[in-house]
Short mmCIF file of C-alpha atoms and ligand atoms in Angstrom, two decimals:
data_model
loop_
_atom_site.label_atom_id
_atom_site.label_comp_id
_atom_site.label_asym_id
_atom_site.label_seq_id
_atom_site.Cartn_x
_atom_site.Cartn_y
_atom_site.Cartn_z
CA MET A 592 0.00 0.00 0.00
CA SER A 593 1.36 3.43 -0.91
CA LEU A 594 0.89 6.52 1.25
CA ALA A 595 -2.76 7.53 1.57
CA PHE A 596 -4.88 9.90 3.60
CA GLU A 597 -8.42 9.92 4.86
CA VAL A 598 -10.52 12.38 6.85
CA PHE A 599 -12.68 11.78 9.91
CA GLY A 600 -15.22 14.59 10.15
CA VAL A 601 -17.78 15.53 12.78
CA GLY A 602 -20.73 17.84 12.17
CA PRO A 603 -21.69 20.98 14.09
CA LYS A 604 -22.41 20.36 17.79
CA PRO A 605 -25.00 22.22 19.89
CA ILE A 606 -23.54 24.57 22.53
CA PRO A 607 -25.19 26.99 24.95
CA GLY A 608 -25.51 30.29 23.08
CA SER A 609 -24.57 33.61 24.68
CA VAL A 610 -25.11 36.07 21.84
CA PRO A 611 -28.32 38.10 22.07
CA GLY A 612 -30.88 37.33 19.38
CA PHE A 613 -28.98 34.46 17.74
CA GLU A 614 -31.43 31.71 18.59
CA GLU A 615 -34.41 33.79 17.46
CA ALA A 616 -32.71 34.74 14.20
CA VAL A 617 -30.93 31.51 13.32
CA GLY A 618 -31.59 28.71 15.80
CA GLN A 619 -29.46 26.58 18.06
CA ALA A 620 -25.91 27.86 18.66
CA THR A 621 -23.32 25.36 17.47
CA TRP A 622 -19.61 24.57 17.50
CA PRO A 623 -18.18 24.34 13.98
CA PRO A 624 -17.85 21.03 12.11
CA SER A 625 -14.32 19.69 12.61
CA THR A 626 -11.92 17.19 11.09
CA SER A 627 -9.06 14.91 11.94
CA THR A 628 -6.82 13.54 9.18
CA LEU A 629 -4.99 10.23 9.02
CA ILE A 630 -1.99 9.84 6.69
CA TRP A 631 -0.60 6.34 6.54
CA ASP A 632 0.92 3.41 4.74
CA GLU A 633 1.67 -0.15 5.82
CA ASP A 634 4.68 1.03 7.84
CA GLY A 635 2.92 3.53 10.05
CA GLY A 636 0.83 6.65 10.22
CA LEU A 637 0.36 10.21 11.37
CA LEU A 638 -2.90 11.50 12.83
CA VAL A 639 -3.36 15.28 12.60
CA ASP A 640 -5.55 16.86 15.32
CA CYS A 641 -8.01 14.87 17.38
CA LEU A 642 -11.29 16.69 18.05
CA ILE A 643 -12.73 17.66 21.40
CA THR A 644 -15.23 15.45 23.23
CA GLU A 645 -14.43 12.10 24.83
CA GLN A 646 -16.90 10.41 22.54
CA GLU A 647 -15.30 11.97 19.46
CA GLY A 648 -11.86 10.86 20.68
CA ARG A 649 -13.12 7.29 21.12
CA GLU A 650 -14.86 7.24 17.75
CA LEU A 651 -11.78 8.68 16.07
CA ALA A 652 -9.55 6.02 17.65
CA ALA A 653 -11.92 3.25 16.55
CA TRP A 654 -11.97 4.69 13.03
CA VAL A 655 -8.15 4.77 12.88
CA LYS A 656 -8.08 1.14 14.08
CA SER A 657 -10.59 0.21 11.40
CA ARG A 658 -8.11 1.50 8.81
CA GLY A 659 -5.55 -1.02 10.07
CA CYS A 660 -3.23 1.78 11.14
CA GLU A 661 -1.11 2.14 14.29
CA PRO A 662 -0.13 5.82 14.18
CA GLY A 663 3.41 6.54 15.34
CA PHE A 664 2.65 10.24 15.80
CA VAL A 665 -0.27 12.50 16.58
CA TYR A 666 0.39 16.09 15.53
CA ILE A 667 -1.62 19.01 16.92
CA THR A 668 -1.67 21.99 14.55
CA HIS A 669 -2.40 24.88 16.91
CA PRO A 670 -3.26 25.69 20.53
CA HIS A 671 -7.06 25.46 20.46
CA ALA A 672 -8.46 22.77 22.73
CA ASP A 673 -11.14 21.76 20.22
CA HIS A 674 -8.30 20.16 18.26
CA PHE A 675 -6.70 18.17 21.06
CA LEU A 676 -8.99 17.41 24.00
CA GLY A 677 -9.72 14.09 22.26
CA LEU A 678 -6.05 13.16 22.66
CA PRO A 679 -6.36 11.02 25.85
CA GLU A 680 -8.83 8.67 24.15
CA VAL A 681 -6.58 8.38 21.10
CA LEU A 682 -3.54 7.66 23.28
CA ALA A 683 -5.52 5.09 25.28
CA ALA A 684 -6.12 3.21 22.02
CA PHE A 685 -2.58 3.79 20.70
CA PRO A 686 -0.21 3.97 23.68
CA GLU A 687 2.83 3.87 21.38
CA ALA A 688 1.77 7.01 19.49
CA ARG A 689 3.75 10.15 20.30
CA PRO A 690 1.70 13.34 20.57
CA VAL A 691 3.72 16.29 19.27
CA ALA A 692 3.32 19.96 18.37
CA LEU A 693 5.47 22.97 17.57
CA ALA A 694 7.58 23.67 20.65
CA GLU A 695 6.50 27.33 20.71
CA SER A 696 2.80 26.36 20.70
CA ILE A 697 3.01 24.18 23.80
CA PRO A 698 2.74 26.84 26.55
CA ALA A 699 -0.54 28.00 24.99
CA MET A 700 -1.72 24.37 24.79
CA GLU A 701 -0.92 23.91 28.46
CA GLU A 702 -2.90 27.05 29.20
CA GLN A 703 -5.86 25.62 27.25
CA ILE A 704 -5.95 22.61 29.57
CA SER A 705 -5.45 24.58 32.81
CA PRO A 706 -8.35 24.29 35.29
CA GLY A 707 -9.65 27.77 34.42
CA TYR A 708 -9.78 27.12 30.68
CA MET A 709 -11.15 23.61 31.16
CA GLN A 710 -14.02 25.20 33.04
CA VAL A 711 -14.70 27.45 30.05
CA TRP A 712 -14.53 24.53 27.61
CA GLY A 713 -16.70 22.46 29.95
CA GLY A 714 -19.31 25.23 29.79
CA PHE A 715 -19.60 24.62 26.04
CA PHE A 716 -19.66 20.83 26.38
CA PRO A 717 -20.93 19.96 29.86
CA GLY A 718 -20.09 16.41 30.93
CA GLN A 719 -18.56 15.60 27.54
CA LEU A 720 -14.88 16.41 28.05
CA THR A 721 -11.99 14.41 29.42
CA GLY A 722 -11.06 14.95 33.06
CA ARG A 723 -7.41 14.16 32.24
CA PRO A 724 -6.41 16.45 29.38
CA VAL A 725 -2.89 16.13 27.99
CA ALA A 726 -0.70 18.52 26.03
CA PRO A 727 1.60 17.21 23.30
CA ALA A 728 5.40 17.18 23.60
CA PRO A 729 7.64 19.49 21.55
CA LEU A 730 8.43 18.20 18.07
CA ALA A 731 12.18 18.10 17.43
CA GLY A 732 12.75 19.79 14.08
CA THR A 733 9.97 20.12 11.51
CA THR A 734 9.82 16.65 9.96
CA ILE A 735 7.54 13.83 11.04
CA PRO A 736 8.12 10.34 9.64
CA VAL A 737 4.95 8.83 8.16
CA GLY A 738 5.49 5.19 7.40
CA GLY A 739 8.03 5.15 4.57
CA SER A 740 7.58 8.87 3.80
CA ALA A 741 7.68 12.14 5.70
CA ALA A 742 5.49 15.13 6.47
CA THR A 743 6.81 18.62 7.07
CA VAL A 744 5.39 21.00 9.63
CA ILE A 745 5.21 24.61 8.47
CA PRO A 746 4.77 27.28 11.18
CA VAL A 747 2.40 29.97 9.85
CA GLY A 748 2.16 32.34 12.83
CA THR A 749 -1.13 33.87 13.91
CA THR A 750 -4.29 32.76 12.13
CA ASP A 751 -7.31 32.43 14.42
CA THR A 752 -4.78 31.96 17.22
CA GLY A 753 -1.05 32.33 17.68
CA HIS A 754 1.56 29.67 16.89
CA SER A 755 -0.49 28.00 14.17
CA SER A 756 0.99 25.48 11.79
CA VAL A 757 0.07 23.29 8.87
CA VAL A 758 1.24 19.82 7.84
CA HIS A 759 2.56 19.42 4.30
CA VAL A 760 2.82 16.01 2.66
CA PRO A 761 4.49 16.71 -0.70
CA VAL A 762 4.12 13.18 -2.06
CA LEU A 763 0.32 13.48 -1.69
CA SER A 764 0.22 17.18 -2.74
CA LEU A 765 -1.63 17.62 0.54
CA VAL A 766 -1.78 20.24 3.27
CA VAL A 767 -3.61 19.53 6.52
CA SER A 768 -4.29 23.07 7.59
CA GLY A 769 -5.69 23.11 11.12
CA ASP A 770 -7.32 26.52 11.45
CA ALA A 771 -5.12 28.28 8.87
CA VAL A 772 -7.66 27.46 6.14
CA TYR A 773 -11.40 26.95 6.65
CA ASN A 774 -13.59 25.10 4.16
CA GLN A 775 -16.90 26.93 3.66
CA THR A 776 -17.24 27.57 7.38
CA HIS A 777 -17.38 30.99 9.04
CA MET A 778 -13.84 31.87 10.14
CA TRP A 779 -13.13 32.48 13.84
CA LEU A 780 -12.52 36.25 14.06
CA GLN A 781 -13.53 36.88 17.66
CA GLY A 782 -10.76 38.88 19.30
CA SER A 783 -9.12 39.54 15.93
CA THR A 784 -7.31 42.80 15.15
CA PRO A 785 -6.15 44.41 11.89
CA ASP A 786 -2.72 42.93 12.66
CA SER A 787 -4.00 39.41 13.36
CA ARG A 788 -6.14 39.47 10.22
CA ALA A 789 -3.14 40.64 8.16
CA SER A 790 -1.11 37.83 9.70
CA TRP A 791 -3.81 35.33 8.73
CA MET A 792 -3.63 36.62 5.14
CA ARG A 793 0.14 36.04 5.16
CA ALA A 794 -0.47 32.52 6.50
CA LEU A 795 -2.78 31.87 3.54
CA ASP A 796 0.02 33.07 1.23
CA ALA A 797 2.45 30.70 2.98
CA VAL A 798 0.06 27.79 2.47
CA ALA A 799 -0.50 28.77 -1.18
CA ALA A 800 3.27 28.83 -1.73
CA LEU A 801 3.39 25.10 -0.90
CA GLY A 802 1.50 24.50 -4.14
CA ALA A 803 -0.51 21.57 -2.82
CA ARG A 804 -3.62 20.49 -4.73
CA THR A 805 -5.58 19.43 -1.66
CA ILE A 806 -6.17 21.15 1.65
CA ILE A 807 -7.95 19.43 4.51
CA ALA A 808 -9.29 22.21 6.68
CA GLY A 809 -9.66 21.72 10.42
CA HIS A 810 -13.17 23.11 10.08
CA ARG A 811 -14.90 21.77 6.99
CA ASN A 812 -18.52 22.23 6.03
CA PRO A 813 -19.97 18.74 5.49
CA GLN A 814 -21.65 20.27 2.41
CA ALA A 815 -18.42 21.64 0.94
CA PRO A 816 -18.04 20.49 -2.67
CA ASP A 817 -14.42 19.30 -2.35
CA ASP A 818 -11.04 19.90 -0.71
CA ASP A 819 -9.60 21.91 -3.58
CA ALA A 820 -6.71 24.05 -2.34
CA ARG A 821 -7.06 26.95 -4.76
CA ARG A 822 -10.80 27.38 -4.11
CA GLN A 823 -10.43 27.32 -0.34
CA LEU A 824 -7.50 29.74 -0.29
CA GLY A 825 -9.38 32.17 -2.55
CA GLU A 826 -12.53 31.92 -0.44
CA CYS A 827 -10.65 32.44 2.83
CA ARG A 828 -8.79 35.48 1.48
CA ARG A 829 -12.07 36.96 0.27
CA TYR A 830 -13.81 36.24 3.58
CA ILE A 831 -11.16 38.05 5.63
CA ALA A 832 -11.09 40.99 3.19
CA ASP A 833 -14.89 41.22 3.17
CA PHE A 834 -14.99 41.00 6.97
CA GLU A 835 -12.41 43.79 7.22
CA GLU A 836 -14.49 46.02 4.94
CA ALA A 837 -17.82 45.13 6.57
CA LEU A 838 -16.34 45.82 10.01
CA GLU A 839 -15.12 49.23 8.86
CA ARG A 840 -18.56 50.16 7.53
CA SER A 841 -20.61 48.80 10.43
CA SER A 842 -21.42 50.61 13.65
CA SER A 843 -23.29 47.74 15.31
CA PRO A 844 -22.89 43.95 15.49
CA ALA A 845 -26.23 43.53 13.72
CA GLU A 846 -24.98 45.58 10.76
CA LEU A 847 -21.80 43.52 10.50
CA VAL A 848 -23.77 40.28 10.73
CA ASP A 849 -26.21 41.46 8.04
CA ARG A 850 -23.43 42.44 5.66
CA MET A 851 -21.52 39.18 6.10
CA MET A 852 -24.62 36.95 6.04
CA GLY A 853 -25.74 38.75 2.87
CA ALA A 854 -22.41 37.88 1.25
CA TYR A 855 -22.08 34.41 2.82
CA PRO A 856 -25.55 32.96 3.37
CA ASP A 857 -24.51 29.32 3.09
CA LEU A 858 -21.36 28.92 5.19
CA ALA A 859 -21.41 26.48 8.08
CA ASN A 860 -21.69 27.71 11.67
CA PRO A 861 -23.05 31.27 11.50
CA TYR A 862 -22.75 31.40 15.30
CA THR A 863 -19.01 32.01 14.80
CA LEU A 864 -19.82 35.21 12.89
CA TRP A 865 -22.27 36.42 15.55
CA VAL A 866 -19.70 35.88 18.28
CA ALA A 867 -17.07 37.88 16.37
CA ALA A 868 -19.51 40.70 15.59
CA TYR A 869 -20.66 41.09 19.20
CA ASP A 870 -17.11 40.85 20.45
CA LEU A 871 -15.69 43.45 18.07
CA LEU A 872 -18.60 45.89 18.02
CA GLY A 873 -19.90 45.51 21.57
CA THR A 874 -23.55 45.01 22.30
CA ARG A 875 -24.74 48.13 20.50
CA THR A 876 -27.83 47.49 18.40
ZN1 LIG B 2257 -10.40 25.26 15.41
#
């Protein structure tokens, strides 16, 4: 068997909403659809990111097993707990697997699993999260062996959080992007600034420069037509630019939401947009 990859995706999950008017206007608040990607051959594998709830971690581990793969490494792309709270369940199924991440991202990962943050995450997913979260260990260098091949980790700086990275597998013309690229899903811009949005644009340029045909986004709309790299990069650039312009022209969160929903009526997880709008423009109506 030559090197292959496959994606394990989960749909949007209900969460308690805290943005005024969202439920009346749209419905149940949700966490975005998310993915985990397995790259493997007969000699071993690499699992990239591992979801958030205990149940997702268990289902992911069972799915990896069903592929006949014993992953040697689990790589976490960036310090957001929704990409690595499933790690204990994965490691329980694959005790030999080594969880790794960019060394500079690890302090923020440890912060994500501190008692204070776990309480915040537990508020979104009551009773569904591990009680024994683990942070990955620092990856030495930027190369991860994947069976008989190798993947390269590319640090891309701040995207929707600091110390983000993507995984490039040249032989598959594949990038597993974490949160650097979203696939037809509202992009997480809560707490963003002109600088962080400019940094995210540069990260998209860095991903584009890899020239991969396929990007597996950490947040992928189950209805997305494909994983085409060029389409997703173009759509993400346009989304950030449109958000920047809509933010400039809006004096209330409702205005910003209206402008963006007018331009992007079909993206997954509109709650993400509402959260950003109310964060950046206060609660003015
Ligand atoms: Zn994420």
